Amino acid sequence: MKTFKYLSALLILLLISSYSFAQITSYPHSTTFASGFGDWNQSASDDFDWTQTTSGTPSSGTGPQSSNGADGTTGYIFTETSSPVSTSETARLYCTYDLTNKSAASVTFYYHIYAGSGYGPGTLRLAIYKGNSASGGTYHYPWTVTSSHNGWQQATIDLADYVGYSYVQLAFE
């Protein structure tokens, strides 16, 4: 079974107010995945990694049918969840923000989750950790998709519940 999860070439975090982040210094923050992962990091505590590409994926019948990312970009990241990866394993890619003293925030991204031949696409979700340090906060899962879509889809998530926290980590799993 070959199942892919793709995250588009365009990921944008929009913050409305003055910005002062330790990790991110230019806003709105965007990552195209055209030549790498940008400010996004592979998790060391997950089961396998995301892959960045500008030339298509190794299997046909799943995911984008070309090497193009969403919104006219040339790169994207993906996971292949076929053997030897099992259904209980997770790949995690994350980026951390400081939303202290922000009045509003949202994240917009494109995704392509498609599986042919009757196989399910698995689950793609956005996990958000909020706290004022790397420990002691809480995780939330404000967005999840489990149904197959043959084409790039856009999602925008309001981050109002995370405004005011100094350690907000967005993770795609």
mmCIF file of C-alpha atoms in Angstrom:
data_model
loop_
_atom_site.group_PDB
_atom_site.id
_atom_site.type_symbol
_atom_site.label_atom_id
_atom_site.label_comp_id
_atom_site.label_asym_id
_atom_site.label_seq_id
_atom_site.Cartn_x
_atom_site.Cartn_y
_atom_site.Cartn_z
ATOM 1 C CA MET A 1 0.000 0.000 0.000
ATOM 2 C CA LYS A 2 1.379 3.403 -0.984
ATOM 3 C CA THR A 3 -0.119 6.365 0.781
ATOM 4 C CA PHE A 4 1.261 9.882 0.720
ATOM 5 C CA LYS A 5 0.590 12.996 2.687
ATOM 6 C CA TYR A 6 1.748 16.241 1.157
ATOM 7 C CA LEU A 7 2.099 19.689 2.583
ATOM 8 C CA SER A 8 2.193 22.400 0.026
ATOM 9 C CA ALA A 9 5.015 24.507 -1.139
ATOM 10 C CA LEU A 10 3.477 27.559 0.452
ATOM 11 C CA LEU A 11 3.061 27.905 4.180
ATOM 12 C CA ILE A 12 2.338 31.336 5.560
ATOM 13 C CA LEU A 13 1.970 32.498 9.146
ATOM 14 C CA LEU A 14 0.218 35.843 9.299
ATOM 15 C CA LEU A 15 0.609 37.940 12.420
ATOM 16 C CA ILE A 16 -1.157 41.228 12.887
ATOM 17 C CA SER A 17 0.739 43.656 15.145
ATOM 18 C CA SER A 18 4.391 44.347 15.847
ATOM 19 C CA TYR A 19 6.600 41.284 15.663
ATOM 20 C CA SER A 20 9.451 40.194 17.864
ATOM 21 C CA PHE A 21 10.361 36.516 17.553
ATOM 22 C CA ALA A 22 13.608 34.879 18.462
ATOM 23 C CA GLN A 23 13.459 32.274 15.702
ATOM 24 C CA ILE A 24 11.547 34.121 12.989
ATOM 25 C CA THR A 25 12.628 37.635 12.095
ATOM 26 C CA SER A 26 10.626 38.605 8.998
ATOM 27 C CA TYR A 27 6.831 38.779 8.788
ATOM 28 C CA PRO A 28 4.583 37.632 7.496
ATOM 29 C CA HIS A 29 6.584 34.425 7.824
ATOM 30 C CA SER A 30 6.434 32.111 4.812
ATOM 31 C CA THR A 31 8.172 28.948 3.701
ATOM 32 C CA THR A 32 8.043 27.726 0.114
ATOM 33 C CA PHE A 33 9.851 24.394 0.601
ATOM 34 C CA ALA A 34 11.451 25.023 -2.812
ATOM 35 C CA SER A 35 15.011 24.417 -1.643
ATOM 36 C CA GLY A 36 14.646 22.907 1.807
ATOM 37 C CA PHE A 37 12.660 23.143 5.002
ATOM 38 C CA GLY A 38 13.287 26.808 5.775
ATOM 39 C CA ASP A 39 12.626 27.478 9.469
ATOM 40 C CA TRP A 40 10.809 24.159 9.918
ATOM 41 C CA ASN A 41 12.525 21.318 11.773
ATOM 42 C CA GLN A 42 12.243 17.545 11.687
ATOM 43 C CA SER A 43 11.281 16.166 15.078
ATOM 44 C CA ALA A 44 13.822 13.943 16.795
ATOM 45 C CA SER A 45 11.080 12.164 18.750
ATOM 46 C CA ASP A 46 8.915 10.925 15.872
ATOM 47 C CA ASP A 47 9.079 7.689 13.848
ATOM 48 C CA PHE A 48 10.128 8.872 10.376
ATOM 49 C CA ASP A 49 10.815 12.109 8.480
ATOM 50 C CA TRP A 50 9.194 14.406 5.981
ATOM 51 C CA THR A 51 10.895 14.648 2.575
ATOM 52 C CA GLN A 52 11.334 17.829 0.544
ATOM 53 C CA THR A 53 11.153 17.617 -3.253
ATOM 54 C CA THR A 54 10.900 19.653 -6.434
ATOM 55 C CA SER A 55 10.766 16.641 -8.749
ATOM 56 C CA GLY A 56 7.753 14.542 -7.798
ATOM 57 C CA THR A 57 7.313 11.559 -5.543
ATOM 58 C CA PRO A 58 8.473 7.950 -5.924
ATOM 59 C CA SER A 59 4.995 6.405 -6.379
ATOM 60 C CA SER A 60 2.242 6.951 -8.929
ATOM 61 C CA GLY A 61 -1.456 7.035 -8.084
ATOM 62 C CA THR A 62 -0.990 9.042 -4.898
ATOM 63 C CA GLY A 63 -0.411 12.680 -4.109
ATOM 64 C CA PRO A 64 0.239 15.414 -6.673
ATOM 65 C CA GLN A 65 0.443 14.098 -10.203
ATOM 66 C CA SER A 66 3.262 16.542 -11.022
ATOM 67 C CA SER A 67 6.280 18.022 -9.317
ATOM 68 C CA ASN A 68 4.566 21.370 -8.716
ATOM 69 C CA GLY A 69 3.614 22.589 -5.295
ATOM 70 C CA ALA A 70 0.519 24.647 -4.614
ATOM 71 C CA ASP A 71 -0.054 28.257 -5.567
ATOM 72 C CA GLY A 72 2.478 28.160 -8.434
ATOM 73 C CA THR A 73 5.482 27.131 -6.325
ATOM 74 C CA THR A 74 8.019 24.472 -7.255
ATOM 75 C CA GLY A 75 8.618 22.552 -4.041
ATOM 76 C CA TYR A 76 6.729 20.759 -1.361
ATOM 77 C CA ILE A 77 7.241 18.290 1.459
ATOM 78 C CA PHE A 78 5.682 14.868 1.760
ATOM 79 C CA THR A 79 5.590 11.651 3.719
ATOM 80 C CA GLU A 80 5.265 8.219 2.247
ATOM 81 C CA THR A 81 3.418 5.961 4.610
ATOM 82 C CA SER A 82 3.794 2.666 2.794
ATOM 83 C CA SER A 83 5.969 -0.211 3.992
ATOM 84 C CA PRO A 84 8.111 -0.223 6.097
ATOM 85 C CA VAL A 85 6.131 2.556 7.845
ATOM 86 C CA SER A 86 3.208 1.242 9.903
ATOM 87 C CA THR A 87 -0.122 2.941 10.523
ATOM 88 C CA SER A 88 0.805 3.761 14.119
ATOM 89 C CA GLU A 89 3.905 5.790 13.185
ATOM 90 C CA THR A 90 4.119 9.581 12.922
ATOM 91 C CA ALA A 91 6.319 12.045 11.047
ATOM 92 C CA ARG A 92 6.478 15.510 12.620
ATOM 93 C CA LEU A 93 7.718 18.833 11.249
ATOM 94 C CA TYR A 94 7.569 21.907 13.503
ATOM 95 C CA CYS A 95 8.337 25.616 13.844
ATOM 96 C CA THR A 96 8.171 27.692 17.045
ATOM 97 C CA TYR A 97 6.799 31.224 17.441
ATOM 98 C CA ASP A 98 6.490 33.827 20.189
ATOM 99 C CA LEU A 99 2.972 35.288 20.153
ATOM 100 C CA THR A 100 3.417 37.464 23.244
ATOM 101 C CA ASN A 101 1.739 40.865 22.829
ATOM 102 C CA LYS A 102 0.196 39.920 19.476
ATOM 103 C CA SER A 103 -3.357 41.009 18.715
ATOM 104 C CA ALA A 104 -4.135 38.325 16.100
ATOM 105 C CA ALA A 105 -2.510 35.472 14.218
ATOM 106 C CA SER A 106 -3.431 32.864 11.626
ATOM 107 C CA VAL A 107 -1.694 30.239 9.544
ATOM 108 C CA THR A 108 -2.537 29.486 5.894
ATOM 109 C CA PHE A 109 -1.221 26.392 4.137
ATOM 110 C CA TYR A 110 -1.969 24.120 1.202
ATOM 111 C CA TYR A 111 -2.201 20.363 1.445
ATOM 112 C CA HIS A 112 -2.688 17.456 -0.949
ATOM 113 C CA ILE A 113 -3.773 14.192 0.601
ATOM 114 C CA TYR A 114 -4.652 11.619 -2.021
ATOM 115 C CA ALA A 115 -4.567 7.865 -2.152
ATOM 116 C CA GLY A 116 -5.637 5.804 -5.150
ATOM 117 C CA SER A 117 -6.509 2.126 -5.515
ATOM 118 C CA GLY A 118 -8.897 2.131 -2.545
ATOM 119 C CA TYR A 119 -6.245 2.757 0.096
ATOM 120 C CA GLY A 120 -6.973 5.352 2.729
ATOM 121 C CA PRO A 121 -4.818 8.465 2.860
ATOM 122 C CA GLY A 122 -4.177 8.278 6.586
ATOM 123 C CA THR A 123 -4.310 11.405 8.737
ATOM 124 C CA LEU A 124 -2.723 14.806 8.280
ATOM 125 C CA ARG A 125 -3.104 17.152 11.234
ATOM 126 C CA LEU A 126 -1.859 20.401 12.663
ATOM 127 C CA ALA A 127 -0.759 20.094 16.282
ATOM 128 C CA ILE A 128 -0.196 23.280 18.259
ATOM 129 C CA TYR A 129 1.647 23.458 21.563
ATOM 130 C CA LYS A 130 1.017 26.584 23.613
ATOM 131 C CA GLY A 131 2.851 27.661 26.707
ATOM 132 C CA ASN A 132 5.434 30.111 27.947
ATOM 133 C CA SER A 133 8.294 27.616 27.746
ATOM 134 C CA ALA A 134 9.124 24.323 26.061
ATOM 135 C CA SER A 135 7.513 22.430 28.954
ATOM 136 C CA GLY A 136 4.371 22.783 31.010
ATOM 137 C CA GLY A 137 2.097 23.876 28.171
ATOM 138 C CA THR A 138 -0.726 22.082 26.394
ATOM 139 C CA TYR A 139 -1.219 20.492 22.963
ATOM 140 C CA HIS A 140 -4.215 21.152 20.767
ATOM 141 C CA TYR A 141 -5.222 19.695 17.402
ATOM 142 C CA PRO A 142 -7.316 22.403 15.728
ATOM 143 C CA TRP A 143 -7.207 20.886 12.224
ATOM 144 C CA THR A 144 -7.271 17.312 10.916
ATOM 145 C CA VAL A 145 -8.002 15.808 7.502
ATOM 146 C CA THR A 146 -8.500 12.104 6.801
ATOM 147 C CA SER A 147 -10.314 12.082 3.462
ATOM 148 C CA SER A 148 -8.679 11.860 0.056
ATOM 149 C CA HIS A 149 -8.583 14.967 -2.200
ATOM 150 C CA ASN A 150 -6.948 14.762 -5.631
ATOM 151 C CA GLY A 151 -5.689 18.324 -5.829
ATOM 152 C CA TRP A 152 -4.206 21.034 -3.657
ATOM 153 C CA GLN A 153 -6.535 22.288 -0.923
ATOM 154 C CA GLN A 154 -6.115 25.491 1.089
ATOM 155 C CA ALA A 155 -6.685 25.771 4.833
ATOM 156 C CA THR A 156 -6.515 28.808 7.108
ATOM 157 C CA ILE A 157 -6.475 28.319 10.867
ATOM 158 C CA ASP A 158 -7.173 31.215 13.224
ATOM 159 C CA LEU A 159 -4.589 31.215 16.010
ATOM 160 C CA ALA A 160 -6.510 33.557 18.351
ATOM 161 C CA ASP A 161 -6.418 30.924 21.126
ATOM 162 C CA TYR A 162 -2.602 31.012 21.048
ATOM 163 C CA VAL A 163 -2.061 34.788 21.048
ATOM 164 C CA GLY A 164 -0.324 35.957 24.223
ATOM 165 C CA TYR A 165 1.862 32.872 24.641
ATOM 166 C CA SER A 166 5.615 33.166 24.279
ATOM 167 C CA TYR A 167 6.163 29.582 23.096
ATOM 168 C CA VAL A 168 3.767 28.412 20.377
ATOM 169 C CA GLN A 169 4.905 25.479 18.301
ATOM 170 C CA LEU A 170 3.063 24.545 15.118
ATOM 171 C CA ALA A 171 3.641 20.982 13.966
ATOM 172 C CA PHE A 172 2.395 19.031 10.975
ATOM 173 C CA GLU A 173 1.994 15.351 11.689
#
